[in-house]
Coordinates of C-alpha atoms in Angstrom, one line a residue:
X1479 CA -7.5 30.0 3.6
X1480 CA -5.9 26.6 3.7
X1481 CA -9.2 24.8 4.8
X1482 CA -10.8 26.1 2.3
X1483 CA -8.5 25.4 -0.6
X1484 CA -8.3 22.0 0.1
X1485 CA -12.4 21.6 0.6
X1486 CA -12.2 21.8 5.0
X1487 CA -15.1 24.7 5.1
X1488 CA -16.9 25.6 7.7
X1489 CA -20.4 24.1 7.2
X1490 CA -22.4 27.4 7.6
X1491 CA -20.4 28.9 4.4
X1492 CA -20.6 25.8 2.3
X1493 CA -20.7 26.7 -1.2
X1494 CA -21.1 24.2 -4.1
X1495 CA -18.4 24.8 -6.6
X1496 CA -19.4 23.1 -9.6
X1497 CA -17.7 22.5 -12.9
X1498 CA -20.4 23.0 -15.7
X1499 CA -20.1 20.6 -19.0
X1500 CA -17.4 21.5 -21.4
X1501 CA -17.4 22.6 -25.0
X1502 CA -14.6 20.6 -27.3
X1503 CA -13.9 21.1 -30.9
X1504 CA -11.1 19.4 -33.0
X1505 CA -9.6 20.7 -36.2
X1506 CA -11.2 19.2 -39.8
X1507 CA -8.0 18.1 -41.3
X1508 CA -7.9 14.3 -40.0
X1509 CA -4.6 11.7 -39.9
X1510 CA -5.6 8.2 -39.4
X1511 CA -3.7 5.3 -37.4
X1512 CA -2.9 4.0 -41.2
X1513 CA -2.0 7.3 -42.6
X1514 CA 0.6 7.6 -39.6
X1515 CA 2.5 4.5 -40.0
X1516 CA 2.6 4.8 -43.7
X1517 CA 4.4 8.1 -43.0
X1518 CA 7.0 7.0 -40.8
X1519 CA 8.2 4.2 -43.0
X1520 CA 8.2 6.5 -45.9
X1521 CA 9.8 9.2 -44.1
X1522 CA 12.0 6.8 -41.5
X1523 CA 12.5 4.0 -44.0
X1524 CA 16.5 3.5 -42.3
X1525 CA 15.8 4.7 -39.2
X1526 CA 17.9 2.0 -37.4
X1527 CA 15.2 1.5 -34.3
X1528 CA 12.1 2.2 -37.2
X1529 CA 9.8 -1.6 -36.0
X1530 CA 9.9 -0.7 -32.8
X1531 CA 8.7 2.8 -33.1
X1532 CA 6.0 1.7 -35.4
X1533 CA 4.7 -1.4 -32.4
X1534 CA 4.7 1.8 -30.2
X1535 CA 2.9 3.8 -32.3
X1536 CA 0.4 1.1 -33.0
X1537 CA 0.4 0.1 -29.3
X1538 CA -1.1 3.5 -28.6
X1539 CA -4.8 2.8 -29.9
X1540 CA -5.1 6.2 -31.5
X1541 CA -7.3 5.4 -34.7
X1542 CA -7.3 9.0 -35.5
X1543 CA -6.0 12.6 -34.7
X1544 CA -7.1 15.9 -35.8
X1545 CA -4.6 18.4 -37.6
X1546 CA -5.0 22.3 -37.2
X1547 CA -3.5 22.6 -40.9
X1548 CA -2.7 20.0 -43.7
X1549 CA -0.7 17.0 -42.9
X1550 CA 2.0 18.3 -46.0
X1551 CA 2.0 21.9 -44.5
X1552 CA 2.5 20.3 -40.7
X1553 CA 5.4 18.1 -42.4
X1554 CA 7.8 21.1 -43.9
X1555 CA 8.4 22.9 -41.0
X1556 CA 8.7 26.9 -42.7
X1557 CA 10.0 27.9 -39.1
X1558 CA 9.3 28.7 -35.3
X1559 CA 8.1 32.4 -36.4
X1560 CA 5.9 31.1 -38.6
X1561 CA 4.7 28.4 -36.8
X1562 CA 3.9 30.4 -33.9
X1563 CA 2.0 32.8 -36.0
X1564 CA -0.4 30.0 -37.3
X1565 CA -0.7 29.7 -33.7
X1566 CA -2.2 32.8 -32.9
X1567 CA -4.4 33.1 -36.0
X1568 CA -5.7 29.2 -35.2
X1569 CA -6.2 29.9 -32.0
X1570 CA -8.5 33.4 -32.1
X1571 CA -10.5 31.6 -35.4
X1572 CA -11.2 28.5 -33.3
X1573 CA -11.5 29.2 -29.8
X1574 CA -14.7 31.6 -29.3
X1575 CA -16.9 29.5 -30.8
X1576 CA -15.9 26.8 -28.0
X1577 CA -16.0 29.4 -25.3
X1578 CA -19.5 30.6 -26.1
X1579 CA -20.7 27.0 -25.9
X1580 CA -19.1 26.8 -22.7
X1581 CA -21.1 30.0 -21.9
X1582 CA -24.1 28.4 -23.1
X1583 CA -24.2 24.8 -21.1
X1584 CA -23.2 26.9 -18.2
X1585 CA -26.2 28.9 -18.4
X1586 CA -23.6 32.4 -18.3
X1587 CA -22.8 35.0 -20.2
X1588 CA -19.3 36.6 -21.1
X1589 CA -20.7 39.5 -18.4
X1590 CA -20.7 36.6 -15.5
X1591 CA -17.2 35.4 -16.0
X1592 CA -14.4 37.1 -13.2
X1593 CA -11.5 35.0 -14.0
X1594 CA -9.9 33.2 -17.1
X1595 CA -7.8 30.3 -16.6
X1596 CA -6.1 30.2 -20.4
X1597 CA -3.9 26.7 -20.3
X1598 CA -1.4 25.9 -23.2
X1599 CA 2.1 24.7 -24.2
X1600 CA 2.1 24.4 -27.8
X1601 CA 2.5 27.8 -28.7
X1602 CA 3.4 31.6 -26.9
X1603 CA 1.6 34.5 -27.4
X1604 CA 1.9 38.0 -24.8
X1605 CA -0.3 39.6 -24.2
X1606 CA -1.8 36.1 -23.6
X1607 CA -5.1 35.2 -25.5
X1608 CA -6.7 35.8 -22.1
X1609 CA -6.1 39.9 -23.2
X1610 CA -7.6 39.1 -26.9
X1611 CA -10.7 37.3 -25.8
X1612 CA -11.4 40.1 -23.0
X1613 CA -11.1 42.3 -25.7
X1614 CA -13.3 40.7 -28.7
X1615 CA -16.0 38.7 -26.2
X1616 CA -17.0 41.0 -24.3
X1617 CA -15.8 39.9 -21.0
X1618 CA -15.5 42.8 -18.7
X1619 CA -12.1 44.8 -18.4
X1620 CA -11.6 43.8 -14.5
X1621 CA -12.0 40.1 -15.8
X1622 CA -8.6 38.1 -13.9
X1623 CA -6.1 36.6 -16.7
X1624 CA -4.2 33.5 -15.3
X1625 CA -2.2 32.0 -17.9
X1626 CA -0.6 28.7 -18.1
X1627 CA 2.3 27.8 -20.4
X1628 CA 4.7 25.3 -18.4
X1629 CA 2.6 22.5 -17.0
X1630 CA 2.0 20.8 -20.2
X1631 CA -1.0 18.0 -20.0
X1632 CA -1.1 18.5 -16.4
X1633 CA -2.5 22.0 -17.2
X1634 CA -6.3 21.1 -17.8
X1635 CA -6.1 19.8 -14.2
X1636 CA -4.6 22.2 -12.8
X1637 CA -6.9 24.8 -14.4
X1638 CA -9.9 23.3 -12.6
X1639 CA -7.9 23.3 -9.7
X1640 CA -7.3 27.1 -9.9
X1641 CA -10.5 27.9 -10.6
X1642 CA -11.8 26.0 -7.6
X1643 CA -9.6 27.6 -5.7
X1644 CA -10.9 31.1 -6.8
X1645 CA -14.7 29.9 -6.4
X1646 CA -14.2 28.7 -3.2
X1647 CA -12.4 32.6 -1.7
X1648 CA -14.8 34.1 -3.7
X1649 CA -18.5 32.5 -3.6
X1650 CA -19.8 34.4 -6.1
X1651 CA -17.6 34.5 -8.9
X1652 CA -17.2 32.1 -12.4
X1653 CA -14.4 31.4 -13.8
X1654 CA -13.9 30.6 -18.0
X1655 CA -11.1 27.4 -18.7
X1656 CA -9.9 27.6 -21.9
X1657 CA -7.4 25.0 -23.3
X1658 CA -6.1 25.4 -27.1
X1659 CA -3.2 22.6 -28.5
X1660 CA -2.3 22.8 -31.6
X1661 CA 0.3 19.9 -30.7
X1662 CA 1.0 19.2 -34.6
X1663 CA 2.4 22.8 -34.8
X1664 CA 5.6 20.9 -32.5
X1665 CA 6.1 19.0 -34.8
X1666 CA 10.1 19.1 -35.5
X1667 CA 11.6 16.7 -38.4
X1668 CA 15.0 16.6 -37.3
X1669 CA 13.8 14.7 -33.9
X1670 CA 14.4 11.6 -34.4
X1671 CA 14.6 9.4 -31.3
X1672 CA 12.6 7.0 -30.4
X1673 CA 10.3 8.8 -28.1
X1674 CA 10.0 11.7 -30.9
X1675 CA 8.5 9.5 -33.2
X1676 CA 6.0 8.0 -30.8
X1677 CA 5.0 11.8 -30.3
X1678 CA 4.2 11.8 -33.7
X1679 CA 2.1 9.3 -33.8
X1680 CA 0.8 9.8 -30.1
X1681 CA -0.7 14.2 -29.7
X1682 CA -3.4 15.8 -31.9
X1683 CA -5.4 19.1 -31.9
X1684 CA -8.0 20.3 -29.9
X1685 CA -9.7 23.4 -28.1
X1686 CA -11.6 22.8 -24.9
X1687 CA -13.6 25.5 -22.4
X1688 CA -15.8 24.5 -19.0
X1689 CA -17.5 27.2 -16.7
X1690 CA -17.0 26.7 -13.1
X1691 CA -19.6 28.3 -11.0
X1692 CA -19.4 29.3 -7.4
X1693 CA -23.0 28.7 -7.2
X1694 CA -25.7 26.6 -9.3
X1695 CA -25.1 24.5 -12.1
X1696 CA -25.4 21.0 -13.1
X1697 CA -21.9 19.1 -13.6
X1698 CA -19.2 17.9 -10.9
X1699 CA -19.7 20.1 -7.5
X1700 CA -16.2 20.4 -6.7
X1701 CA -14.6 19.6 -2.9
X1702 CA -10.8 19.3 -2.7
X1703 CA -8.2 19.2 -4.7
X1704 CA -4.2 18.9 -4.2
X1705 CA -0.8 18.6 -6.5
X1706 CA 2.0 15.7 -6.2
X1707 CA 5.7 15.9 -8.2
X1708 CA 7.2 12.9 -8.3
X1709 CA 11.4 14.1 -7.3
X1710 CA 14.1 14.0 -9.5
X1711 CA 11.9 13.4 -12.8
X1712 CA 12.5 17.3 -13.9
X1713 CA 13.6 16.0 -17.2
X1714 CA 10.9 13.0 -18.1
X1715 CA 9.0 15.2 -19.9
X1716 CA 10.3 18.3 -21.3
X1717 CA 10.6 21.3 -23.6
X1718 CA 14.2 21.2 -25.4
X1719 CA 13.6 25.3 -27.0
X1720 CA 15.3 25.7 -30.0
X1721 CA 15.6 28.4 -33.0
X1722 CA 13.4 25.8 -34.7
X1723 CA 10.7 25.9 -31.7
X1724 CA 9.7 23.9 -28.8
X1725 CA 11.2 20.3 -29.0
X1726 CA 9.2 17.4 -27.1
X1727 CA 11.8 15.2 -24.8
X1728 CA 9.8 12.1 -23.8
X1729 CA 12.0 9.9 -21.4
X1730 CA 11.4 6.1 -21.6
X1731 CA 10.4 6.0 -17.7
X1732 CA 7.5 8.2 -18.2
X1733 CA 5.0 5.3 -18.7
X1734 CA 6.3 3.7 -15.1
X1735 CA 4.9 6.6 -13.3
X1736 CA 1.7 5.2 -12.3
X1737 CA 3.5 3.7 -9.9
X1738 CA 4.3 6.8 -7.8
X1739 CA 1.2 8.8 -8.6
X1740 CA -1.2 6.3 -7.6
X1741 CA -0.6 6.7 -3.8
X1742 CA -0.9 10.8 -4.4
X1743 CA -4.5 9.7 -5.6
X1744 CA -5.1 7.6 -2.9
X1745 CA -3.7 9.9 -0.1
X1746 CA -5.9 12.8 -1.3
X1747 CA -8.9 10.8 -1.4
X1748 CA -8.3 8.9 2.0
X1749 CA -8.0 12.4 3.5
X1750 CA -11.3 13.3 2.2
X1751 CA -12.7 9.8 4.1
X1752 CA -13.1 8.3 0.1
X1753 CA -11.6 5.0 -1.3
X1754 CA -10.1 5.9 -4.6
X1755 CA -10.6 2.3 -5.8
X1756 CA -13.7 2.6 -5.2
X1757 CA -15.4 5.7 -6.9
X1758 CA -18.2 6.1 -9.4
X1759 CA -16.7 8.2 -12.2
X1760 CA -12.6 8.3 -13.2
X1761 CA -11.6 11.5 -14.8
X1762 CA -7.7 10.4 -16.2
X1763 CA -5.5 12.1 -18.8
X1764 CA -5.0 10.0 -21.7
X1765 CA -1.7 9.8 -22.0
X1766 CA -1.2 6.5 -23.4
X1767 CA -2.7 3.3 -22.9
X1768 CA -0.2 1.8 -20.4
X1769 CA -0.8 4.7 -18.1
X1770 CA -4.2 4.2 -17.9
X1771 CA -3.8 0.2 -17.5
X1772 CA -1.5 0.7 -15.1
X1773 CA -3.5 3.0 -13.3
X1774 CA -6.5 0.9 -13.7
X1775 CA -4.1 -2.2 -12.2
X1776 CA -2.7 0.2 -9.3
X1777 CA -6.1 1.5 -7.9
X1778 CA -7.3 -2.2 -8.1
X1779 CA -10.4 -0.7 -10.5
X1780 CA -11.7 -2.3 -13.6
X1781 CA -10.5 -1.4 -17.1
X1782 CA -14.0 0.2 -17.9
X1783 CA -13.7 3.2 -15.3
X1784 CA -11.3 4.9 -17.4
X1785 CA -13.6 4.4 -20.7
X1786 CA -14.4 8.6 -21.3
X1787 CA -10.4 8.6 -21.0
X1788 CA -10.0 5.7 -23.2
X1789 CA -12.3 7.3 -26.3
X1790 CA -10.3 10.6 -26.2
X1791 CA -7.5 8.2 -27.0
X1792 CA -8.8 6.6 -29.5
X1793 CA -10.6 9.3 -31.2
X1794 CA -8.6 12.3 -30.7
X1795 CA -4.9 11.1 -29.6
X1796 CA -3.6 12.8 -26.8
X1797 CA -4.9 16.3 -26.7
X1798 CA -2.6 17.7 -23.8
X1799 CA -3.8 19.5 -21.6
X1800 CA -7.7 19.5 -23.1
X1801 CA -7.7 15.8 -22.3
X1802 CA -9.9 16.2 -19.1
X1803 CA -12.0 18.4 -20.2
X1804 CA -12.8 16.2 -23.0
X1805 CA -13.2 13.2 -20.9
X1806 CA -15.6 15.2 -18.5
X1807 CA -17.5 16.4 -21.4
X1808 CA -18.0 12.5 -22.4
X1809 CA -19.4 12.1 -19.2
X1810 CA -22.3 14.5 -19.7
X1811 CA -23.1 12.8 -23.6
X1812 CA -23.2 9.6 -21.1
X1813 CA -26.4 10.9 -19.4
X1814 CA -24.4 12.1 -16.3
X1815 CA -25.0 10.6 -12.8
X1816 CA -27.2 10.0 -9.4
X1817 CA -26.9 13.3 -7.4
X1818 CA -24.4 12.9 -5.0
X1819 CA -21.9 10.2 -7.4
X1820 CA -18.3 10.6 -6.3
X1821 CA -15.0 10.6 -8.4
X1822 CA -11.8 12.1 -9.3
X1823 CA -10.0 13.7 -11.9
X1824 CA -6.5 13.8 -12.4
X1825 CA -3.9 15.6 -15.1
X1826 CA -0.8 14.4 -15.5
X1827 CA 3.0 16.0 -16.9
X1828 CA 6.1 17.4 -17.1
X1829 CA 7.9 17.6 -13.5
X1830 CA 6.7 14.3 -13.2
X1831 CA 3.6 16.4 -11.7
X1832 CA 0.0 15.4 -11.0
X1833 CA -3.1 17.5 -10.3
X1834 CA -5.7 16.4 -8.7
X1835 CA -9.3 16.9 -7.3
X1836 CA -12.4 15.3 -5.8
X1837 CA -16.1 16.0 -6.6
X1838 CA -19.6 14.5 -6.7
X1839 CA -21.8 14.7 -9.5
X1840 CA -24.6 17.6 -8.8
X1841 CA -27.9 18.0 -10.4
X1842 CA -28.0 22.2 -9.8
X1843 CA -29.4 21.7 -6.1
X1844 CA -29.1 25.3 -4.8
X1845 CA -25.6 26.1 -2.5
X1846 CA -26.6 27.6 0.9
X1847 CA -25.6 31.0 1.6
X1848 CA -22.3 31.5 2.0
X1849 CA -20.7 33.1 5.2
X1850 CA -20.7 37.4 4.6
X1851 CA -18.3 37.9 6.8
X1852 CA -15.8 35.6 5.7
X1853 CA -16.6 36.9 2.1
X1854 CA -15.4 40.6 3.4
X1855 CA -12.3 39.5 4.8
X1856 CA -11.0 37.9 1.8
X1857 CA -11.9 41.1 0.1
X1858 CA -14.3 39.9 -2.5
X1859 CA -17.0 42.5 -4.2
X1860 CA -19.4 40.6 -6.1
X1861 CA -19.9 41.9 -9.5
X1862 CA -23.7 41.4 -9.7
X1863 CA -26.4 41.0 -7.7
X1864 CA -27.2 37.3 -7.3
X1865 CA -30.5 37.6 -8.7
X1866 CA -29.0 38.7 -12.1
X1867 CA -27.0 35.2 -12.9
X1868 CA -28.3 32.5 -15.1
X1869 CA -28.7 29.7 -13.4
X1870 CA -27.9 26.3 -15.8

């Protein structure tokens, strides 16, 4: 089970396990850069350290963010309870139209799916949505939930992770990502450090859903994939959870950490015989520009690889853990690439943690059979015959 997890196969069973392009949708209500620095003086106008949080806030090159509800409802706060209400109604309004899309690029319907990977850390909801969406989509009643609440922008990496991990035991199965951030909704007045109001200015909205298919497709074919934590950085990035709701701690150190995640992405892809300075695509959460500068400066690539990371940035602010699946989706609007093009995509957040995974850019090329036997002893039962799935 450990060789295939991490991608070592046998070549007889090799099964391309490909993530399909993702669906994204932001919220209508809209903040600019402008609107966001105006607030913070008016708001902040004797905040003692109030310069320096505006040259951070305009360091970040977000030009705008999208808002699940008005700026003046987002800015008085009626409560956690309510908040997390808004939540749950935002998120079932917003997020099947994005998972249907995802259906649709993947060439799959809601009858295909056996897993769903639900990833979030701006709001809680049990059952999670995972239960609501089997429920109102028509995704069948055996369907697998996995939900994730604690791995914050990390998350949309180690979704695909997961779900590579399940296509990889189980050949014949799909499996549905889904990431909703409502990251506004964390917004909490009475924070008012220095890293708090960089948040403010920094996270924005978003829902985000990929298909990964154990066979077929057109997207990144999927080979091996791993996790780093960087020690002692438990507390970098964290929840404080209050009776006023989830309250962001962003430790000063946290834009250093390039520094020790670099070699975690250069270990992984040296074990898979790769450079990683040397790669044809660069999937990167967005969380700030120094992280992906420094990255850029550690890996000894040019500023350009990181570009589908950069215009999240810029566009949407940092969208947590829908960031890669944004960036990937950027990369399909590009054109795509040459059968065969490596890269590597990467989530980064709280623990210091990174995951990570390796793929090559697949143009639907048919997988080879997998190995039966090995199929029976992990204990999988495909749902369908294989004739019955759509291919992409």
């Amino acid at each position: 089970m450990w060789a295939a997890v991490h991608g070592e196969r046998d070549e007889g069973a090799l099964v391309v396990v490909t993530l399909c392009k993702p669906a994204v949708a932001v919220p209508e209500y809209v903040i600019t850069m402008e609107e966001t620095l105006d607030l913070a003086r008016a708001r902040h106008a004797d905040h003692p350290q109030l310069p320096l949080a505006l040259r951070l806030i305009g360091n970040t090159g977000v030009a705008r963010r999208h808002l699940v509800r008005p700026i003046e409802e987002i800015l008085e706060h009626p409560g956690f309870e309510e908040r997390n209400e808004i939540y749950a109604a935002e998120a079932k309004a917003r997020v099947p139209a994005v998972v249907e899309k995802a259906l649709a690029n993947a060439g799959l319907g809601a009858g295909d799916i056996d897993m769903i990977v639900y990833v979030s850390c701006t709001g809680f909801m049990m059952p999670s949505l995972t239960a609501w969406l089997i429920n109102s989509m028509g995704f069948p009643s055996r369907t697998r939930q996995v939900p994730i609440a604690q791995l914050g922008c990390a998350a949309g990496g180690a979704a695909i992770n997961r779900a590579h991990d399940f296509c990889t035991a189980y050949p014949d199965a799909n499996v549905l990502i889904v990431a909703c951030e409502f990251c506004s909704l964390c917004y909490q007045p009475t924070d008012l450090g220095v890293g708090s109001l960089l948040s403010n200015g920094l996270f924005g909205d978003a829902v985000a859903s990929a298909v990964v298919r154990g066979r077929g497709g057109t997207g990144i074919a999927l080979e091996r994939n791993d996790s780093h934590l960087v020690p002692g950085t438990e507390d970098w990035i964290a929840y404080s959870v209050r009776a006023t709701g989830f309250h962001f701690l962003l430790d000063k150190r946290v834009p250093g950490t390039m520094e020790p995640l670099a070699p975690a992405l250069r270990r992984l892809a040296g074990e898979h015989g790769w450079d990683a300075g040397d790669l044809d695509f660069y999937i990167i959460h967005a969380g700030g520009p120094r992280i992906l500068d420094d990255l850029s400066h550690y890996l000894d690539v040019p500023p350009e690889a990181f570009r589908f990371s950069r215009s999240t940035l810029t566009e949407y602010g940092n969208i947590a853990s829908a960031v890669v699946l944004d960036a990937v989706r950027r990369l399909f609007d590009e054109g795509g690439l040459q059968e065969g093009a490596r890269g590597i995509l990467a989530g980064f957040g709280p623990g210091i943690t990174a995951e990570m995974c390796l793929g090559r850019w697949t143009n639907g090329e048919p997988a080879r059979e997998p190995d039966l036997a090995a199929r029976r002893i992990v204990g999988y039962a495909p749902r369908h015959a294989p004739a019955a799935r759509t291919v992409a």
